[in-house]
Amino acid sequence: MLGDEGQVGTQEEDAAPANADLVMSSYEFEYDFSMQLRYNYRLDPQPRHRIAFSKAFGCARVVFNDALAVREAAHEAGLPYVTDAELSARLTAIKKTPQRAWLNEVSAVVLQQALADLNAAYRNFFASLHGKRNGPTVAKPRFRSRKDHRQAIRFTANARFRVLANGKLRLPMIGEVLVRWSRPLPSSPSSVTVIKDSAGRYS
């Protein structure tokens, strides 16, 4: 479940109007009030979009796994817990190295959200470990695999995605993707999560 993402910034002329704070997660829209509403929409990406999505999924997975490995190594060495801020600074640094320069080929927001997912997973794990979280016990974060049945990336308002008047969704470093609008869009969303399932369907 996504938290408070904030409102979408200034809209372009061909974008849908923004008049409510709405979170769009896996093409699921959530009103950011005391209750959250969620809407799912299917995507029809072209081959070039699928290639870009695959690259984004892969980069997000690498960032998540790299950060998890850093925290695991620090723990095994008896070193202090690597903070969220330290992981973010490390990501900025490694993007400037020849070995990880290809991370710059996808939206920086997607990479930061991969770190946010890891940080949330750790918070849930620690809360569960200390009895501060209701429900089933939460396991430690695990490394992501390219063979996972579900691949996902998230764009927040900082990514400046746009829902266009022609029914397409413009995503940074991806392009304009056709959306199957099964119901009207209540308002302009403040975040978008794109999911690819095991059958290769995008939503």
PDB file of C-alpha atoms in Angstrom:
ATOM      1  CA  MET A   1       0.000   0.000   0.000  1.00  0.00           C
ATOM      2  CA  LEU A   2       1.409   3.347  -0.972  1.00  0.00           C
ATOM      3  CA  GLY A   3       1.530   6.224   1.478  1.00  0.00           C
ATOM      4  CA  ASP A   4       1.090   9.951   1.030  1.00  0.00           C
ATOM      5  CA  GLU A   5       2.804  10.806  -2.255  1.00  0.00           C
ATOM      6  CA  GLY A   6       1.756  14.474  -2.606  1.00  0.00           C
ATOM      7  CA  GLN A   7       0.009  16.188  -5.488  1.00  0.00           C
ATOM      8  CA  VAL A   8       1.016  16.183  -9.115  1.00  0.00           C
ATOM      9  CA  GLY A   9       2.812  19.343 -10.157  1.00  0.00           C
ATOM     10  CA  THR A  10       1.982  21.752 -12.959  1.00  0.00           C
ATOM     11  CA  GLN A  11       0.144  20.009 -15.802  1.00  0.00           C
ATOM     12  CA  GLU A  12       0.870  20.353 -19.497  1.00  0.00           C
ATOM     13  CA  GLU A  13      -1.881  21.577 -21.789  1.00  0.00           C
ATOM     14  CA  ASP A  14      -2.640  18.085 -23.058  1.00  0.00           C
ATOM     15  CA  ALA A  15      -2.767  16.524 -19.605  1.00  0.00           C
ATOM     16  CA  ALA A  16      -5.823  15.673 -17.548  1.00  0.00           C
ATOM     17  CA  PRO A  17      -6.735  18.367 -14.976  1.00  0.00           C
ATOM     18  CA  ALA A  18      -5.463  17.956 -11.429  1.00  0.00           C
ATOM     19  CA  ASN A  19      -8.123  18.730  -8.845  1.00  0.00           C
ATOM     20  CA  ALA A  20      -7.577  16.068  -6.197  1.00  0.00           C
ATOM     21  CA  ASP A  21      -4.654  14.259  -4.625  1.00  0.00           C
ATOM     22  CA  LEU A  22      -4.786  10.836  -6.239  1.00  0.00           C
ATOM     23  CA  VAL A  23      -2.325   7.954  -6.071  1.00  0.00           C
ATOM     24  CA  MET A  24      -2.105   5.699  -9.121  1.00  0.00           C
ATOM     25  CA  SER A  25      -0.599   2.369  -8.178  1.00  0.00           C
ATOM     26  CA  SER A  26      -0.280  -0.361 -10.834  1.00  0.00           C
ATOM     27  CA  TYR A  27      -2.754   1.807 -12.612  1.00  0.00           C
ATOM     28  CA  GLU A  28      -4.560   1.762  -9.321  1.00  0.00           C
ATOM     29  CA  PHE A  29      -5.812   5.167  -8.238  1.00  0.00           C
ATOM     30  CA  GLU A  30      -6.092   5.977  -4.548  1.00  0.00           C
ATOM     31  CA  TYR A  31      -7.660   9.087  -3.061  1.00  0.00           C
ATOM     32  CA  ASP A  32      -5.274  10.334  -0.433  1.00  0.00           C
ATOM     33  CA  PHE A  33      -7.896  11.015   2.224  1.00  0.00           C
ATOM     34  CA  SER A  34      -8.813   8.950   5.291  1.00  0.00           C
ATOM     35  CA  MET A  35      -9.837   6.151   2.939  1.00  0.00           C
ATOM     36  CA  GLN A  36      -8.196   5.050  -0.286  1.00  0.00           C
ATOM     37  CA  LEU A  37      -9.871   4.025  -3.534  1.00  0.00           C
ATOM     38  CA  ARG A  38      -8.028   1.873  -6.034  1.00  0.00           C
ATOM     39  CA  TYR A  39      -8.623   1.445  -9.753  1.00  0.00           C
ATOM     40  CA  ASN A  40      -6.870  -0.996 -12.097  1.00  0.00           C
ATOM     41  CA  TYR A  41      -6.295  -0.379 -15.784  1.00  0.00           C
ATOM     42  CA  ARG A  42      -4.700  -2.590 -18.427  1.00  0.00           C
ATOM     43  CA  LEU A  43      -1.856  -1.243 -20.564  1.00  0.00           C
ATOM     44  CA  ASP A  44      -1.188  -1.902 -24.257  1.00  0.00           C
ATOM     45  CA  PRO A  45       2.550  -1.192 -24.607  1.00  0.00           C
ATOM     46  CA  GLN A  46       4.169  -1.268 -28.025  1.00  0.00           C
ATOM     47  CA  PRO A  47       7.375  -3.331 -28.545  1.00  0.00           C
ATOM     48  CA  ARG A  48       9.535  -0.256 -27.899  1.00  0.00           C
ATOM     49  CA  HIS A  49       7.676   0.331 -24.619  1.00  0.00           C
ATOM     50  CA  ARG A  50       8.167  -3.289 -23.570  1.00  0.00           C
ATOM     51  CA  ILE A  51      11.897  -2.945 -24.135  1.00  0.00           C
ATOM     52  CA  ALA A  52      11.977   0.246 -22.049  1.00  0.00           C
ATOM     53  CA  PHE A  53       9.872  -1.363 -19.301  1.00  0.00           C
ATOM     54  CA  SER A  54      12.184  -4.388 -19.195  1.00  0.00           C
ATOM     55  CA  LYS A  55      15.178  -2.076 -18.797  1.00  0.00           C
ATOM     56  CA  ALA A  56      13.429  -0.165 -16.009  1.00  0.00           C
ATOM     57  CA  PHE A  57      12.401  -3.388 -14.221  1.00  0.00           C
ATOM     58  CA  GLY A  58      15.981  -4.632 -14.447  1.00  0.00           C
ATOM     59  CA  CYS A  59      17.545  -1.399 -13.200  1.00  0.00           C
ATOM     60  CA  ALA A  60      15.119  -1.168 -10.280  1.00  0.00           C
ATOM     61  CA  ARG A  61      15.894  -4.786  -9.386  1.00  0.00           C
ATOM     62  CA  VAL A  62      19.658  -4.129  -9.456  1.00  0.00           C
ATOM     63  CA  VAL A  63      19.322  -1.043  -7.249  1.00  0.00           C
ATOM     64  CA  PHE A  64      17.145  -2.945  -4.761  1.00  0.00           C
ATOM     65  CA  ASN A  65      19.527  -5.925  -4.651  1.00  0.00           C
ATOM     66  CA  ASP A  66      22.665  -3.775  -4.421  1.00  0.00           C
ATOM     67  CA  ALA A  67      21.239  -1.865  -1.467  1.00  0.00           C
ATOM     68  CA  LEU A  68      20.089  -5.060   0.229  1.00  0.00           C
ATOM     69  CA  ALA A  69      23.558  -6.566  -0.234  1.00  0.00           C
ATOM     70  CA  VAL A  70      25.159  -3.492   1.355  1.00  0.00           C
ATOM     71  CA  ARG A  71      22.929  -3.772   4.412  1.00  0.00           C
ATOM     72  CA  GLU A  72      23.469  -7.537   4.686  1.00  0.00           C
ATOM     73  CA  ALA A  73      27.243  -7.119   4.441  1.00  0.00           C
ATOM     74  CA  ALA A  74      27.255  -4.405   7.103  1.00  0.00           C
ATOM     75  CA  HIS A  75      25.192  -6.590   9.425  1.00  0.00           C
ATOM     76  CA  GLU A  76      27.465  -9.616   8.947  1.00  0.00           C
ATOM     77  CA  ALA A  77      30.519  -7.444   9.608  1.00  0.00           C
ATOM     78  CA  GLY A  78      29.017  -6.066  12.807  1.00  0.00           C
ATOM     79  CA  LEU A  79      28.886  -2.546  11.389  1.00  0.00           C
ATOM     80  CA  PRO A  80      26.149   0.034  12.060  1.00  0.00           C
ATOM     81  CA  TYR A  81      22.906  -0.212  10.113  1.00  0.00           C
ATOM     82  CA  VAL A  82      23.210   1.528   6.741  1.00  0.00           C
ATOM     83  CA  THR A  83      20.663   4.337   6.760  1.00  0.00           C
ATOM     84  CA  ASP A  84      18.194   5.257   4.031  1.00  0.00           C
ATOM     85  CA  ALA A  85      20.116   8.493   3.376  1.00  0.00           C
ATOM     86  CA  GLU A  86      23.400   6.608   3.016  1.00  0.00           C
ATOM     87  CA  LEU A  87      21.849   4.232   0.478  1.00  0.00           C
ATOM     88  CA  SER A  88      20.473   7.156  -1.507  1.00  0.00           C
ATOM     89  CA  ALA A  89      23.865   8.882  -1.545  1.00  0.00           C
ATOM     90  CA  ARG A  90      25.511   5.624  -2.581  1.00  0.00           C
ATOM     91  CA  LEU A  91      23.076   5.274  -5.492  1.00  0.00           C
ATOM     92  CA  THR A  92      23.932   8.782  -6.688  1.00  0.00           C
ATOM     93  CA  ALA A  93      27.624   7.919  -6.562  1.00  0.00           C
ATOM     94  CA  ILE A  94      27.485   4.562  -8.325  1.00  0.00           C
ATOM     95  CA  LYS A  95      25.459   6.035 -11.204  1.00  0.00           C
ATOM     96  CA  LYS A  96      28.586   8.049 -12.024  1.00  0.00           C
ATOM     97  CA  THR A  97      30.795   4.952 -12.292  1.00  0.00           C
ATOM     98  CA  PRO A  98      31.442   3.122 -15.594  1.00  0.00           C
ATOM     99  CA  GLN A  99      30.157  -0.123 -14.068  1.00  0.00           C
ATOM    100  CA  ARG A 100      26.715   1.296 -13.297  1.00  0.00           C
ATOM    101  CA  ALA A 101      26.446   4.179 -15.785  1.00  0.00           C
ATOM    102  CA  TRP A 102      23.594   2.343 -17.551  1.00  0.00           C
ATOM    103  CA  LEU A 103      21.381   3.097 -14.561  1.00  0.00           C
ATOM    104  CA  ASN A 104      21.078   6.599 -16.026  1.00  0.00           C
ATOM    105  CA  GLU A 105      19.078   5.150 -18.935  1.00  0.00           C
ATOM    106  CA  VAL A 106      15.937   4.926 -16.785  1.00  0.00           C
ATOM    107  CA  SER A 107      14.044   7.458 -14.691  1.00  0.00           C
ATOM    108  CA  ALA A 108      15.886   8.411 -11.501  1.00  0.00           C
ATOM    109  CA  VAL A 109      12.535   8.336  -9.692  1.00  0.00           C
ATOM    110  CA  VAL A 110      12.116   4.644 -10.515  1.00  0.00           C
ATOM    111  CA  LEU A 111      15.485   3.920  -8.905  1.00  0.00           C
ATOM    112  CA  GLN A 112      14.732   5.993  -5.815  1.00  0.00           C
ATOM    113  CA  GLN A 113      11.413   4.201  -5.445  1.00  0.00           C
ATOM    114  CA  ALA A 114      13.229   0.854  -5.547  1.00  0.00           C
ATOM    115  CA  LEU A 115      15.206   2.074  -2.532  1.00  0.00           C
ATOM    116  CA  ALA A 116      11.976   3.262  -0.910  1.00  0.00           C
ATOM    117  CA  ASP A 117      10.516  -0.227  -1.355  1.00  0.00           C
ATOM    118  CA  LEU A 118      13.540  -1.760   0.376  1.00  0.00           C
ATOM    119  CA  ASN A 119      13.369   0.755   3.205  1.00  0.00           C
ATOM    120  CA  ALA A 120       9.663   0.076   3.713  1.00  0.00           C
ATOM    121  CA  ALA A 121      10.333  -3.676   3.734  1.00  0.00           C
ATOM    122  CA  TYR A 122      12.934  -3.229   6.463  1.00  0.00           C
ATOM    123  CA  ARG A 123      10.635  -1.016   8.526  1.00  0.00           C
ATOM    124  CA  ASN A 124       7.871  -3.608   8.308  1.00  0.00           C
ATOM    125  CA  PHE A 125      10.308  -6.375   9.239  1.00  0.00           C
ATOM    126  CA  PHE A 126      11.646  -4.537  12.294  1.00  0.00           C
ATOM    127  CA  ALA A 127       8.140  -3.541  13.407  1.00  0.00           C
ATOM    128  CA  SER A 128       6.995  -7.145  13.101  1.00  0.00           C
ATOM    129  CA  LEU A 129      10.109  -8.411  14.879  1.00  0.00           C
ATOM    130  CA  HIS A 130       9.433  -6.147  17.872  1.00  0.00           C
ATOM    131  CA  GLY A 131       5.697  -6.805  17.983  1.00  0.00           C
ATOM    132  CA  LYS A 132       4.781  -3.322  16.787  1.00  0.00           C
ATOM    133  CA  ARG A 133       2.957  -4.516  13.680  1.00  0.00           C
ATOM    134  CA  ASN A 134      -0.359  -6.319  13.577  1.00  0.00           C
ATOM    135  CA  GLY A 135      -0.951  -9.335  11.388  1.00  0.00           C
ATOM    136  CA  PRO A 136       1.339 -12.164  10.248  1.00  0.00           C
ATOM    137  CA  THR A 137       5.078 -12.053  10.884  1.00  0.00           C
ATOM    138  CA  VAL A 138       6.969 -10.216   8.166  1.00  0.00           C
ATOM    139  CA  ALA A 139      10.138 -11.856   6.857  1.00  0.00           C
ATOM    140  CA  LYS A 140      13.383 -10.043   6.117  1.00  0.00           C
ATOM    141  CA  PRO A 141      13.620  -8.472   2.661  1.00  0.00           C
ATOM    142  CA  ARG A 142      14.825 -10.958   0.047  1.00  0.00           C
ATOM    143  CA  PHE A 143      16.770 -10.429  -3.126  1.00  0.00           C
ATOM    144  CA  ARG A 144      14.667  -9.903  -6.228  1.00  0.00           C
ATOM    145  CA  SER A 145      15.038 -12.216  -9.200  1.00  0.00           C
ATOM    146  CA  ARG A 146      14.385 -11.633 -12.885  1.00  0.00           C
ATOM    147  CA  LYS A 147      12.385 -14.870 -12.652  1.00  0.00           C
ATOM    148  CA  ASP A 148       9.924 -13.414 -10.130  1.00  0.00           C
ATOM    149  CA  HIS A 149       6.329 -13.748 -11.325  1.00  0.00           C
ATOM    150  CA  ARG A 150       5.701 -10.062 -10.700  1.00  0.00           C
ATOM    151  CA  GLN A 151       7.881  -7.159 -11.826  1.00  0.00           C
ATOM    152  CA  ALA A 152       6.977  -3.613 -10.783  1.00  0.00           C
ATOM    153  CA  ILE A 153       8.241  -0.051 -10.983  1.00  0.00           C
ATOM    154  CA  ARG A 154       6.758   3.109  -9.517  1.00  0.00           C
ATOM    155  CA  PHE A 155       6.649   6.698 -10.757  1.00  0.00           C
ATOM    156  CA  THR A 156       5.816   9.446  -8.265  1.00  0.00           C
ATOM    157  CA  ALA A 157       4.842  13.035  -9.028  1.00  0.00           C
ATOM    158  CA  ASN A 158       8.538  13.974  -9.192  1.00  0.00           C
ATOM    159  CA  ALA A 159       8.813  11.912 -12.372  1.00  0.00           C
ATOM    160  CA  ARG A 160       6.402  14.317 -14.100  1.00  0.00           C
ATOM    161  CA  PHE A 161       4.383  11.602 -15.818  1.00  0.00           C
ATOM    162  CA  ARG A 162       1.250  12.788 -17.633  1.00  0.00           C
ATOM    163  CA  VAL A 163      -2.183  11.392 -18.424  1.00  0.00           C
ATOM    164  CA  LEU A 164      -2.805  12.817 -21.881  1.00  0.00           C
ATOM    165  CA  ALA A 165      -6.044  13.936 -23.465  1.00  0.00           C
ATOM    166  CA  ASN A 166      -5.636  11.235 -26.146  1.00  0.00           C
ATOM    167  CA  GLY A 167      -5.980   8.486 -23.537  1.00  0.00           C
ATOM    168  CA  LYS A 168      -2.290   7.656 -23.319  1.00  0.00           C
ATOM    169  CA  LEU A 169       0.028   7.791 -20.339  1.00  0.00           C
ATOM    170  CA  ARG A 170       3.351   9.552 -20.849  1.00  0.00           C
ATOM    171  CA  LEU A 171       6.069   8.025 -18.691  1.00  0.00           C
ATOM    172  CA  PRO A 172       9.635   9.377 -18.488  1.00  0.00           C
ATOM    173  CA  MET A 173      12.189   7.327 -20.436  1.00  0.00           C
ATOM    174  CA  ILE A 174       9.336   5.048 -21.584  1.00  0.00           C
ATOM    175  CA  GLY A 175       7.100   7.098 -23.886  1.00  0.00           C
ATOM    176  CA  GLU A 176       3.354   7.391 -24.436  1.00  0.00           C
ATOM    177  CA  VAL A 177       1.613   4.136 -23.535  1.00  0.00           C
ATOM    178  CA  LEU A 178      -1.988   3.314 -24.420  1.00  0.00           C
ATOM    179  CA  VAL A 179      -4.256   2.653 -21.421  1.00  0.00           C
ATOM    180  CA  ARG A 180      -7.499   0.666 -21.555  1.00  0.00           C
ATOM    181  CA  TRP A 181      -9.745   2.973 -19.563  1.00  0.00           C
ATOM    182  CA  SER A 182     -12.348   0.570 -18.148  1.00  0.00           C
ATOM    183  CA  ARG A 183     -13.852   3.446 -16.159  1.00  0.00           C
ATOM    184  CA  PRO A 184     -13.408   7.222 -16.119  1.00  0.00           C
ATOM    185  CA  LEU A 185     -10.353   8.574 -14.368  1.00  0.00           C
ATOM    186  CA  PRO A 186     -11.670  10.558 -11.366  1.00  0.00           C
ATOM    187  CA  SER A 187      -8.691  12.916 -11.275  1.00  0.00           C
ATOM    188  CA  SER A 188      -5.059  13.262 -12.194  1.00  0.00           C
ATOM    189  CA  PRO A 189      -2.992  10.740 -10.198  1.00  0.00           C
ATOM    190  CA  SER A 190      -0.002  11.548  -8.022  1.00  0.00           C
ATOM    191  CA  SER A 191       1.839   8.259  -8.571  1.00  0.00           C
ATOM    192  CA  VAL A 192       1.815   5.316 -10.955  1.00  0.00           C
ATOM    193  CA  THR A 193       2.999   1.747 -10.477  1.00  0.00           C
ATOM    194  CA  VAL A 194       3.423  -0.381 -13.581  1.00  0.00           C
ATOM    195  CA  ILE A 195       3.207  -4.154 -13.046  1.00  0.00           C
ATOM    196  CA  LYS A 196       4.102  -6.971 -15.400  1.00  0.00           C
ATOM    197  CA  ASP A 197       2.631 -10.347 -14.393  1.00  0.00           C
ATOM    198  CA  SER A 198       3.828 -13.866 -15.145  1.00  0.00           C
ATOM    199  CA  ALA A 199       1.695 -13.963 -18.309  1.00  0.00           C
ATOM    200  CA  GLY A 200       3.460 -10.883 -19.683  1.00  0.00           C
ATOM    201  CA  ARG A 201       0.446  -8.620 -19.171  1.00  0.00           C
ATOM    202  CA  TYR A 202       0.977  -5.013 -18.136  1.00  0.00           C
ATOM    203  CA  SER A 203      -1.277  -3.106 -15.763  1.00  0.00           C
TER     204      SER A 203
END
